[in-house]
Coordinates of C-alpha atoms in Angstrom, one line a residue:
X1 CA 1.5 59.5 149.6
X2 CA 3.0 56.2 148.5
X3 CA 5.7 55.8 145.9
X4 CA 6.9 52.3 145.1
X5 CA 10.5 52.9 143.9
X6 CA 11.5 51.5 140.6
X7 CA 12.6 47.9 141.0
X8 CA 16.2 46.7 140.8
X9 CA 15.1 44.6 137.9
X10 CA 13.9 47.6 136.0
X11 CA 17.1 49.6 136.9
X12 CA 19.1 46.7 135.6
X13 CA 17.1 46.5 132.4
X14 CA 17.6 50.2 131.8
X15 CA 21.3 49.9 132.5
X16 CA 21.5 47.1 129.9
X17 CA 19.7 49.4 127.5
X18 CA 22.3 52.1 128.0
X19 CA 25.1 49.6 127.8
X20 CA 23.6 48.4 124.5
X21 CA 24.0 52.0 123.2
X22 CA 27.6 51.9 124.2
X23 CA 28.2 48.6 122.4
X24 CA 27.0 50.1 119.2
X25 CA 30.3 52.0 119.0
X26 CA 28.7 55.4 119.6
X27 CA 30.5 58.3 121.1
X28 CA 29.6 58.4 124.9
X29 CA 29.9 62.2 125.1
X30 CA 26.5 63.6 126.0
X31 CA 24.9 66.8 124.7
X32 CA 25.4 70.1 126.5
X33 CA 22.4 72.0 127.8
X34 CA 22.4 74.0 124.6
X35 CA 21.2 72.0 121.6
X36 CA 20.1 73.8 118.5
X37 CA 16.9 72.9 116.8
X38 CA 18.9 72.3 113.6
X39 CA 20.6 69.4 115.3
X40 CA 17.3 67.3 115.3
X41 CA 17.6 64.1 113.3
X42 CA 14.4 62.5 112.1
X43 CA 12.3 64.1 114.8
X44 CA 10.1 66.5 112.7
X45 CA 7.2 68.1 114.4
X46 CA 4.0 68.7 112.6
X47 CA 1.8 70.1 115.3
X48 CA 1.7 73.6 116.8
X49 CA 1.6 74.1 120.6
X50 CA -2.0 73.6 121.9
X51 CA -2.2 75.9 124.9
X52 CA -3.6 78.9 122.9
X53 CA -7.0 80.3 123.7
X54 CA -10.0 78.5 122.5
X55 CA -11.7 80.0 119.4
X56 CA -15.1 78.8 120.4
X57 CA -17.6 81.6 120.6
X58 CA -20.9 81.7 122.6
X59 CA -22.8 81.8 119.3
X60 CA -21.0 78.6 118.1
X61 CA -21.9 76.9 121.4
X62 CA -25.5 77.9 121.1
X63 CA -25.7 76.8 117.5
X64 CA -24.3 73.4 118.4
X65 CA -26.8 73.0 121.1
X66 CA -29.7 74.1 119.0
X67 CA -28.9 71.7 116.1
X68 CA -28.4 68.7 118.5
X69 CA -24.8 68.2 117.4
X70 CA -24.0 65.6 120.0
X71 CA -25.7 62.2 119.9
X72 CA -25.8 61.3 123.6
X73 CA -25.8 57.5 124.3
X74 CA -25.3 55.2 127.3
X75 CA -21.7 54.1 127.4
X76 CA -20.6 51.0 129.2
X77 CA -18.5 51.5 132.3
X78 CA -16.6 48.6 134.0
X79 CA -15.6 49.2 137.6
X80 CA -12.5 47.8 139.3
X81 CA -14.4 44.7 140.4
X82 CA -15.6 44.0 136.9
X83 CA -19.2 45.2 137.5
X84 CA -20.7 46.9 134.5
X85 CA -23.0 50.0 134.4
X86 CA -23.6 52.9 132.1
X87 CA -22.9 56.6 131.8
X88 CA -24.3 59.3 129.5
X89 CA -21.8 60.4 126.9
X90 CA -20.8 60.9 123.2
X91 CA -17.9 61.1 120.9
X92 CA -16.7 64.5 119.5
X93 CA -14.7 64.7 116.3
X94 CA -11.0 65.1 117.0
X95 CA -11.1 64.0 120.6
X96 CA -9.8 60.5 121.3
X97 CA -12.0 59.8 124.4
X98 CA -15.7 60.2 125.0
X99 CA -17.3 63.1 126.6
X100 CA -19.1 62.0 129.8
X101 CA -21.7 63.5 132.0
X102 CA -19.4 64.9 134.7
X103 CA -21.9 64.7 137.5
X104 CA -22.7 61.0 136.7
X105 CA -19.0 60.4 136.6
X106 CA -18.3 62.0 140.0
X107 CA -21.1 60.0 141.5
X108 CA -19.4 56.8 140.3
X109 CA -15.9 57.6 141.5
X110 CA -16.8 59.0 144.9
X111 CA -18.4 57.2 147.8
X112 CA -22.2 56.9 147.6
X113 CA -22.5 59.1 150.7
X114 CA -21.1 62.0 148.8
X115 CA -23.8 62.7 146.2
X116 CA -23.2 65.3 143.5
X117 CA -26.0 67.2 141.9
X118 CA -26.4 69.8 139.1
X119 CA -28.4 73.0 138.9
X120 CA -28.7 75.5 136.1
X121 CA -27.7 79.1 136.7
X122 CA -28.7 80.2 133.2
X123 CA -26.8 81.2 130.1
X124 CA -24.8 78.0 130.0
X125 CA -23.6 78.3 133.6
X126 CA -24.2 75.4 136.0
X127 CA -23.4 74.7 139.7
X128 CA -22.3 71.2 140.8
X129 CA -22.9 70.7 144.5
X130 CA -22.4 68.1 147.2
X131 CA -22.8 68.2 151.0
X132 CA -19.4 69.9 151.4
X133 CA -19.3 72.5 148.7
X134 CA -19.8 73.4 145.1
X135 CA -18.2 74.4 141.8
X136 CA -19.5 76.6 139.1
X137 CA -19.0 75.5 135.5
X138 CA -19.4 78.0 132.6
X139 CA -19.9 75.9 129.5
X140 CA -19.6 79.0 127.2
X141 CA -16.3 80.3 128.6
X142 CA -15.0 76.8 129.6
X143 CA -14.2 78.0 133.1
X144 CA -14.4 76.4 136.6
X145 CA -14.8 78.3 139.8
X146 CA -15.0 77.1 143.4
X147 CA -14.7 79.1 146.6
X148 CA -13.7 76.0 148.6
X149 CA -12.5 73.4 146.1
X150 CA -10.8 71.3 148.8
X151 CA -14.1 70.9 150.7
X152 CA -15.9 70.1 147.4
X153 CA -13.3 67.8 145.8
X154 CA -11.3 66.2 148.6
X155 CA -14.3 64.1 149.5
X156 CA -12.8 60.6 149.4
X157 CA -14.5 57.5 150.7
X158 CA -12.8 57.6 154.1
X159 CA -14.8 60.7 155.2
X160 CA -17.7 58.3 155.8
X161 CA -16.0 55.1 156.9
X162 CA -17.7 51.8 156.3
X163 CA -16.8 48.2 157.3
X164 CA -14.9 47.7 154.1
X165 CA -12.9 50.9 154.2
X166 CA -9.2 50.5 153.3
X167 CA -8.0 52.0 156.6
X168 CA -9.0 49.9 159.6
X169 CA -7.4 51.8 162.4
X170 CA -7.7 55.4 161.3
X171 CA -10.4 57.5 159.7
X172 CA -10.6 61.0 158.3
X173 CA -13.6 62.7 159.9
X174 CA -13.3 66.3 158.7
X175 CA -11.5 68.6 156.3
X176 CA -11.2 72.3 157.0
X177 CA -9.0 75.4 156.5
X178 CA -6.4 76.9 158.8
X179 CA -7.2 80.4 157.5
X180 CA -9.6 82.0 155.0
X181 CA -9.3 80.0 151.7
X182 CA -8.5 81.3 148.2
X183 CA -10.9 80.5 145.4
X184 CA -10.1 78.2 142.5
X185 CA -10.4 79.6 139.0
X186 CA -9.4 77.5 136.0
X187 CA -9.8 78.5 132.3
X188 CA -9.9 75.2 130.4
X189 CA -9.9 77.0 127.1
X190 CA -6.2 77.8 127.8
X191 CA -5.6 74.0 127.2
X192 CA -7.9 73.6 124.3
X193 CA -10.4 71.7 126.5
X194 CA -14.0 72.3 125.6
X195 CA -16.8 71.9 128.2
X196 CA -20.1 71.0 126.5
X197 CA -23.7 71.6 127.6
X198 CA -26.3 69.3 126.2
X199 CA -29.9 68.9 127.2
X200 CA -29.3 70.5 130.6
X201 CA -26.3 68.4 131.5
X202 CA -22.5 69.2 131.6
X203 CA -20.0 67.0 129.7
X204 CA -16.2 66.8 130.2
X205 CA -13.8 64.8 128.1
X206 CA -13.3 61.5 130.1
X207 CA -9.6 62.0 130.8
X208 CA -10.2 65.6 132.0
X209 CA -12.9 64.4 134.4
X210 CA -10.7 61.6 135.7
X211 CA -7.7 63.9 136.2
X212 CA -9.7 66.6 137.9
X213 CA -11.1 64.1 140.4
X214 CA -7.8 62.2 140.7
X215 CA -7.8 62.7 144.5
X216 CA -10.5 60.0 144.5
X217 CA -7.7 57.6 143.6
X218 CA -9.6 56.3 140.6
X219 CA -8.5 56.8 137.0
X220 CA -9.8 55.6 133.6
X221 CA -8.9 53.8 130.4
X222 CA -11.1 54.0 127.3
X223 CA -10.7 50.9 125.2
X224 CA -12.8 49.0 122.7
X225 CA -15.8 51.4 123.3
X226 CA -15.8 50.8 127.1
X227 CA -14.7 52.9 130.0
X228 CA -12.6 51.1 132.6
X229 CA -12.3 52.5 136.1
X230 CA -9.2 51.5 138.1
X231 CA -8.2 52.0 141.7
X232 CA -5.0 54.0 142.2
X233 CA -2.1 52.1 140.6
X234 CA -4.0 49.0 139.5
X235 CA -3.5 48.1 135.8
X236 CA -6.6 47.5 133.7
X237 CA -7.1 44.0 132.2
X238 CA -7.4 45.5 128.7
X239 CA -5.0 45.6 125.8
X240 CA -4.5 49.4 125.8
X241 CA -1.0 48.8 124.4
X242 CA -2.6 48.5 120.9
X243 CA -2.3 52.2 120.5
X244 CA 1.5 51.9 120.3
X245 CA 1.4 49.5 117.3
X246 CA 0.6 52.4 115.0
X247 CA 3.2 54.7 113.6
X248 CA 1.3 58.0 113.3
X249 CA -0.9 59.9 115.7
X250 CA -4.0 61.9 114.8
X251 CA -3.8 65.7 115.1
X252 CA -6.8 65.9 117.4
X253 CA -5.3 63.3 119.7
X254 CA -1.9 65.1 119.8
X255 CA -3.6 68.4 120.7
X256 CA -5.8 66.9 123.4
X257 CA -3.0 64.7 125.0
X258 CA -0.6 67.6 125.3
X259 CA -3.3 70.1 126.4
X260 CA -4.5 67.7 129.1
X261 CA -0.9 67.2 130.4
X262 CA -0.5 71.0 130.6
X263 CA -3.8 71.2 132.5
X264 CA -2.6 68.6 135.1
X265 CA 0.8 70.1 135.5
X266 CA -0.5 73.7 135.9
X267 CA -3.4 73.0 138.2
X268 CA -2.9 69.7 140.1
X269 CA 0.8 69.0 140.2
X270 CA 2.4 69.8 143.5
X271 CA 5.6 71.4 142.2
X272 CA 7.8 69.3 144.6
X273 CA 11.0 71.4 145.0
X274 CA 13.3 68.4 144.4
X275 CA 12.2 68.7 140.7
X276 CA 14.5 71.0 138.7
X277 CA 11.6 72.4 136.7
X278 CA 9.2 72.9 139.7
X279 CA 9.8 76.5 140.4
X280 CA 9.5 77.5 136.7
X281 CA 6.3 75.4 136.3
X282 CA 4.8 77.2 139.3
X283 CA 5.8 80.7 138.1
X284 CA 5.4 80.4 134.3
X285 CA 3.2 77.3 133.7
X286 CA 4.2 74.0 132.2
X287 CA 4.0 74.8 128.5
X288 CA 6.0 78.0 128.9
X289 CA 8.6 76.1 131.0
X290 CA 9.2 73.5 128.3
X291 CA 9.4 76.3 125.7
X292 CA 11.8 78.5 127.6
X293 CA 13.7 76.6 130.3
X294 CA 16.4 75.2 128.0
X295 CA 16.9 73.9 124.4
X296 CA 16.4 70.4 125.8
X297 CA 13.0 71.1 127.3
X298 CA 12.0 72.7 124.0
X299 CA 13.0 69.5 122.2
X300 CA 10.9 67.5 124.6
X301 CA 7.9 69.7 123.9
X302 CA 8.4 69.1 120.2
X303 CA 8.6 65.4 120.7
X304 CA 5.3 65.4 122.7
X305 CA 3.7 67.3 119.9
X306 CA 5.1 65.1 117.1
X307 CA 2.8 63.0 114.9
X308 CA 5.1 60.0 115.3
X309 CA 4.1 57.6 118.0
X310 CA 7.7 56.7 118.8
X311 CA 8.3 60.4 119.6
X312 CA 5.6 60.4 122.2
X313 CA 7.5 57.6 123.9
X314 CA 10.8 59.4 123.7
X315 CA 9.3 62.7 124.9
X316 CA 7.5 61.1 127.8
X317 CA 10.5 59.1 129.0
X318 CA 12.8 62.1 128.9
X319 CA 10.2 64.4 130.4
X320 CA 9.8 61.9 133.3
X321 CA 13.5 62.2 134.2
X322 CA 13.3 66.0 134.0
X323 CA 10.4 65.9 136.5
X324 CA 12.2 63.5 138.9
X325 CA 11.4 64.5 142.5
X326 CA 12.7 61.5 144.4
X327 CA 10.0 59.0 143.4
X328 CA 6.5 60.4 143.2
X329 CA 6.5 61.9 139.7
X330 CA 7.1 59.1 137.1
X331 CA 5.7 59.2 133.6
X332 CA 7.8 56.4 132.2
X333 CA 7.5 53.1 134.2
X334 CA 4.4 52.0 132.4
X335 CA 6.1 52.6 129.1
X336 CA 9.3 50.7 130.0
X337 CA 7.5 47.7 131.6
X338 CA 4.4 47.2 129.6
X339 CA 5.1 48.3 126.0
X340 CA 7.9 45.9 125.1
X341 CA 6.9 44.2 121.9
X342 CA 4.9 47.1 120.5
X343 CA 5.9 48.7 117.2
X344 CA 6.7 52.1 118.7
X345 CA 8.8 50.7 121.5
X346 CA 10.8 48.5 119.1
X347 CA 11.4 51.6 117.0
X348 CA 12.6 53.5 120.1
X349 CA 15.1 50.7 120.8
X350 CA 16.3 50.6 117.2
X351 CA 16.9 54.4 117.2
X352 CA 18.8 54.3 120.5
X353 CA 21.1 51.5 119.3
X354 CA 21.6 52.4 115.7
X355 CA 21.5 56.3 115.6
X356 CA 23.8 57.5 118.4
X357 CA 23.8 61.1 117.0
X358 CA 20.0 61.4 116.8
X359 CA 18.9 64.1 119.2
X360 CA 16.4 61.6 120.7
X361 CA 19.1 59.2 121.5
X362 CA 21.3 61.9 122.9
X363 CA 18.6 63.2 125.3
X364 CA 17.5 59.7 126.2
X365 CA 21.0 58.5 127.1
X366 CA 21.9 61.7 129.0
X367 CA 18.7 62.0 131.1
X368 CA 17.9 58.4 131.7
X369 CA 21.5 57.6 132.5
X370 CA 21.4 60.3 135.2
X371 CA 18.1 58.9 136.5
X372 CA 19.5 55.4 136.8
X373 CA 22.5 56.8 138.8
X374 CA 20.1 58.5 141.2
X375 CA 18.0 55.4 141.7
X376 CA 21.0 53.2 142.3
X377 CA 22.3 55.6 145.0
X378 CA 18.9 55.5 146.7
X379 CA 19.0 51.7 146.8
X380 CA 22.4 51.4 148.6
X381 CA 20.6 51.2 151.9
X382 CA 18.9 48.0 150.8
X383 CA 22.3 46.3 150.4
X384 CA 22.7 46.4 154.2
X385 CA 19.6 44.3 154.8
X386 CA 21.7 41.2 155.3
X387 CA 23.3 42.8 158.3
X388 CA 20.1 41.9 160.2
X389 CA 20.9 38.2 159.9
X390 CA 23.4 38.4 162.8
X391 CA 20.4 39.2 165.1
X392 CA 17.5 36.9 166.0
X393 CA 14.2 38.6 165.3
X394 CA 11.5 38.5 167.9
X395 CA 9.1 38.3 164.9
X396 CA 9.6 38.6 161.1
X397 CA 6.5 38.9 158.9
X398 CA 6.3 39.3 155.1
X399 CA 3.1 40.0 153.2
X400 CA 2.3 38.5 149.8
X401 CA 3.0 41.9 148.3
X402 CA 6.6 41.7 149.6
X403 CA 6.3 44.2 152.5
X404 CA 8.3 43.1 155.5
X405 CA 7.9 43.9 159.2
X406 CA 10.5 42.8 161.8
X407 CA 11.0 43.4 165.5
X408 CA 14.3 43.0 167.3
X409 CA 15.5 43.5 170.9
X410 CA 19.0 44.3 172.1
X411 CA 19.7 45.0 175.8
X412 CA 16.8 47.3 176.9
X413 CA 16.0 48.5 173.4
X414 CA 13.3 47.3 171.0
X415 CA 13.8 48.0 167.3
X416 CA 10.9 47.9 164.8
X417 CA 11.9 47.6 161.2
X418 CA 9.3 48.3 158.5
X419 CA 9.4 49.4 154.8
X420 CA 6.0 51.1 154.3
X421 CA 3.0 52.7 156.0
X422 CA -0.3 50.8 155.8
X423 CA -2.6 48.9 158.1
X424 CA -0.2 46.0 158.2
X425 CA 2.5 48.3 159.4
X426 CA 0.1 49.7 162.1
X427 CA -0.9 46.2 163.2
X428 CA 2.7 45.0 163.5
X429 CA 3.8 48.3 165.2
X430 CA 1.2 47.7 167.9
X431 CA 2.4 44.1 168.2
X432 CA 6.0 45.3 168.6
X433 CA 4.9 47.8 171.3
X434 CA 3.1 45.0 173.3
X435 CA 6.1 42.7 173.1
X436 CA 8.5 45.5 174.1
X437 CA 6.3 46.2 177.1
X438 CA 6.0 42.5 178.0
X439 CA 9.8 42.1 177.8
X440 CA 10.7 45.1 179.9
X441 CA 12.2 47.3 177.2
X442 CA 12.9 51.0 178.0
X443 CA 13.7 52.3 174.6
X444 CA 11.9 51.8 171.3
X445 CA 13.5 52.7 167.9
X446 CA 11.6 53.0 164.6
X447 CA 13.9 51.9 161.7
X448 CA 12.3 54.0 159.0
X449 CA 15.6 54.1 157.0
X450 CA 14.4 51.9 154.1
X451 CA 10.8 53.2 153.8
X452 CA 9.4 54.4 150.5
X453 CA 6.1 55.7 152.1
X454 CA 2.5 54.7 152.0
X455 CA -0.6 55.8 153.9
X456 CA -0.4 59.2 155.6
X457 CA -3.2 58.2 157.9
X458 CA -1.1 55.1 159.1
X459 CA 1.9 57.4 159.6
X460 CA -0.2 59.7 161.7
X461 CA -1.5 56.7 163.8
X462 CA 2.1 55.9 164.7
X463 CA 3.0 59.5 165.4
X464 CA -0.1 59.8 167.7
X465 CA 1.1 56.7 169.6
X466 CA 4.5 58.2 170.5
X467 CA 3.9 61.9 171.1
X468 CA 2.8 63.4 174.4
X469 CA 0.3 65.7 172.7
X470 CA -2.5 63.9 170.8
X471 CA -1.9 64.3 167.1
X472 CA -5.3 64.0 165.5
X473 CA -4.7 66.4 162.7
X474 CA -2.3 66.6 159.8
X475 CA -1.6 69.7 157.8
X476 CA -1.0 70.5 154.1
X477 CA -1.3 73.1 151.4
X478 CA -3.6 72.5 148.5
X479 CA -1.6 72.2 145.3
X480 CA -4.6 73.6 143.4
X481 CA -5.0 76.9 145.4
X482 CA -2.2 77.1 148.0
X483 CA -4.9 77.0 150.8
X484 CA -3.6 76.0 154.2
X485 CA -5.7 73.0 155.1
X486 CA -5.9 70.2 157.6
X487 CA -7.7 66.9 158.0
X488 CA -8.9 65.7 161.4
X489 CA -8.5 62.0 162.2
X490 CA -10.1 59.5 164.6
X491 CA -8.1 56.5 165.6
X492 CA -8.7 53.0 167.0
X493 CA -5.5 53.1 168.9
X494 CA -6.0 49.9 170.9
X495 CA -7.2 48.2 167.8
X496 CA -10.3 46.7 169.3
X497 CA -12.4 47.6 166.3
X498 CA -14.2 50.5 168.0
X499 CA -13.8 54.3 167.5
X500 CA -15.2 55.2 170.9
X501 CA -12.6 57.7 172.2
X502 CA -11.5 55.1 174.7
X503 CA -7.8 55.3 173.6
X504 CA -7.0 58.6 175.3
X505 CA -4.5 57.0 177.7
X506 CA -2.7 55.0 175.0
X507 CA 0.9 55.5 176.2
X508 CA 3.6 52.9 176.6
X509 CA 6.1 55.3 178.2
X510 CA 9.1 54.3 176.1
X511 CA 12.1 56.5 175.1
X512 CA 11.5 56.8 171.4
X513 CA 13.9 57.4 168.5
X514 CA 13.6 57.3 164.7
X515 CA 16.2 56.1 162.2
X516 CA 16.0 57.6 158.7
X517 CA 18.2 57.9 155.6
X518 CA 18.1 58.8 151.9
X519 CA 15.9 55.7 151.6
X520 CA 13.2 57.5 153.7
X521 CA 10.8 59.0 151.2
X522 CA 7.2 60.3 151.1
X523 CA 5.5 59.1 154.4
X524 CA 8.9 57.6 155.2
X525 CA 10.1 61.2 155.2
X526 CA 7.0 62.7 156.8
X527 CA 7.2 60.5 159.9
X528 CA 10.8 61.5 161.0
X529 CA 10.1 65.1 160.1
X530 CA 7.1 65.3 162.4
X531 CA 8.8 63.2 165.1
X532 CA 11.7 65.7 165.3
X533 CA 9.2 68.5 165.5
X534 CA 7.7 66.7 168.5
X535 CA 11.1 66.4 170.1
X536 CA 11.9 62.8 169.3
X537 CA 15.6 62.3 168.4
X538 CA 16.5 61.3 164.8
X539 CA 19.4 58.9 164.1
X540 CA 21.0 58.1 160.7
X541 CA 21.3 60.6 157.8
X542 CA 19.1 63.2 156.3
X543 CA 15.8 61.9 155.0
X544 CA 15.0 62.1 151.2
X545 CA 11.9 64.4 151.2
X546 CA 8.8 63.8 149.3
X547 CA 6.2 66.3 150.3
X548 CA 3.0 65.6 148.3
X549 CA 0.3 63.0 147.8
X550 CA 1.2 60.4 145.2
X551 CA -1.6 60.3 142.7
X552 CA -1.9 58.0 139.7
X553 CA -3.3 59.4 136.4
X554 CA -3.7 57.9 132.9
X555 CA -3.1 59.6 129.6
X556 CA -5.9 59.1 127.1
X557 CA -3.9 56.3 125.3
X558 CA -3.9 54.3 128.6
X559 CA -0.3 55.1 129.7
X560 CA -0.4 55.4 133.5
X561 CA 1.8 57.9 135.3
X562 CA 2.1 59.2 138.8
X563 CA 2.7 62.7 140.1
X564 CA 3.1 64.7 143.2
X565 CA -0.3 66.2 143.3
X566 CA -3.2 67.8 145.2
X567 CA -1.7 68.0 148.7
X568 CA 1.7 69.4 149.9
X569 CA 2.3 68.2 153.4
X570 CA 3.4 70.6 156.2
X571 CA 4.8 70.7 159.6
X572 CA 2.3 71.5 162.4
X573 CA 4.0 74.9 162.8
X574 CA 4.1 75.6 159.0
X575 CA 6.5 75.0 156.1
X576 CA 6.5 71.9 154.0
X577 CA 8.7 68.8 154.7
X578 CA 10.3 68.6 151.2
X579 CA 13.8 69.4 152.5
X580 CA 13.8 66.3 154.7
X581 CA 15.0 66.2 158.3
X582 CA 18.7 66.2 159.4
X583 CA 19.6 63.7 162.1
X584 CA 20.5 64.6 165.6
X585 CA 23.0 61.7 165.4
X586 CA 24.6 61.1 162.0
X587 CA 25.9 57.5 162.0
X588 CA 26.9 57.3 158.3
X589 CA 30.4 56.7 157.0
X590 CA 32.0 56.9 153.6
X591 CA 33.4 54.0 151.6
X592 CA 36.6 54.5 149.7
X593 CA 34.6 54.8 146.4
X594 CA 32.6 57.7 147.9
X595 CA 29.4 55.7 148.4
X596 CA 27.7 55.8 151.8
X597 CA 28.5 53.1 154.4
X598 CA 25.3 52.3 156.3
X599 CA 26.7 49.4 158.4
X600 CA 26.2 51.3 161.7
X601 CA 22.4 51.4 160.9
X602 CA 22.5 47.7 161.8
X603 CA 24.8 48.1 164.9
X604 CA 22.3 47.5 167.6
X605 CA 24.9 48.1 170.4
X606 CA 25.6 51.6 169.0
X607 CA 21.9 52.4 168.6
X608 CA 21.1 51.2 172.1
X609 CA 23.9 53.4 173.5
X610 CA 22.8 56.5 171.5
X611 CA 19.2 56.3 172.9
X612 CA 20.4 55.6 176.5
X613 CA 22.8 58.6 176.3
X614 CA 20.2 60.9 174.8
X615 CA 17.6 60.2 177.5
X616 CA 20.1 59.7 180.3
X617 CA 19.0 56.2 181.1

């Protein structure tokens, strides 16, 4: 559920880019919501929308199989640690990535304890199974069906924890439903995606296989005839940027790229309500939303389907800002940070600077200018970090990755300040609790006000530590089906390295409170929401929302993007946490320029008094 907010450096760079537009002498008036197609300058589109029904017939499928149309070979796969192996696959004309044996692929990206197998059901229909469930694949109709897709697919490596698992202090031990589940049915032909049967095996396009199993936190890049697997947000050590040194895109690549994006947005995207397009995407579908929501979204669709590589960059950047949901869904950071120096990116910069009336420039400046303003507003809380300098920290730890954990004491109140949720946060949290107990503190405050999120499991560990009722389950709706689902956790609360159930009496007995703000997003939002549900007072301002898993995908060209996907997190008693939580004690003030004054977030005397008064101590 982690979203690393765009850096101040990147915001500054974007601001400079926009200022550069201003210095060109252009008119700063932005376009209205109504832009006629005739206003497009140098943005011709040569490709028709690709979400129409597939024209493949069963006879054509059978003919291809009988003639041995696909030359299956062993393709090289490089895992995140650089270890090479192979997978069965082949290239298909017009598709920019290889087709891969989907069962082989799933057995590579999931933990070895979760083995997937294939069985034929006849007439081109196959069943893929594992210990938790199954999925039926019809290679003639290009359809997928699963009665319990969450059990089948949400099988990540933490279900069978090992010594090298990422999460040391908490493990997922079960996934189940809160009520009878809905089945999943997807018709991939709606997106122009063809499933192929060959010699008793089932083949998916590589990017489709990777996106569908994105909950495994692995994605792929196909480059120089090799498949590179990458964990989560890791960047591959390959020069995938080469694609953007060409001016024109192939028709097959255009169709597959757009169809694949539609598939993800229709079936995996979480439709976070903070996104202005979310409701329409949920009700109409992604392609229909771009076509009908506004003239501007229709222009974006045309850019995404253009044969000009620079238009793909324009369309992706503008679409990213339209999908803004607070931080999870971001299609543009890779483009803006990694493609500088490529031919397409240089052309984008030239158009923005030299062609102020070009529709691409108009949309870019309008939507990205608005995005920068939102990001700068979210970062105001960071400016008050220097206020901590007037207090002496009991401990102050910073990791190599820049995550910082601090613990302060004022009177009888301990204050734990942290910026993310992971095992380092859990370890330092336990350290702060022990020190607070040793030093005779009565109150304990979580300063979650500048927290962009992280591990939901680590968040739940901390919640379990401070609530009277043991919280060993967290709840969500499946973005794929709407199923009400939960995952059951086991904790090593005393951090002795043993999951033995010997932590039942883990209770420090403090009066707890949580601080949050518009800088509290994702798990940084989930924690105060669930704490308030448990009766713990909230101090600060309303949290920022962020209700879904953060999942990283890669387009077939190698462009990485992130999206709210797969899981939509809920309160224990129902309803998602997207709206954020309002504080019991609002301590914000307004500056004369209308910005928020967070100085009282660092007023330890005030915080100590609020908690004392709330608990009557």
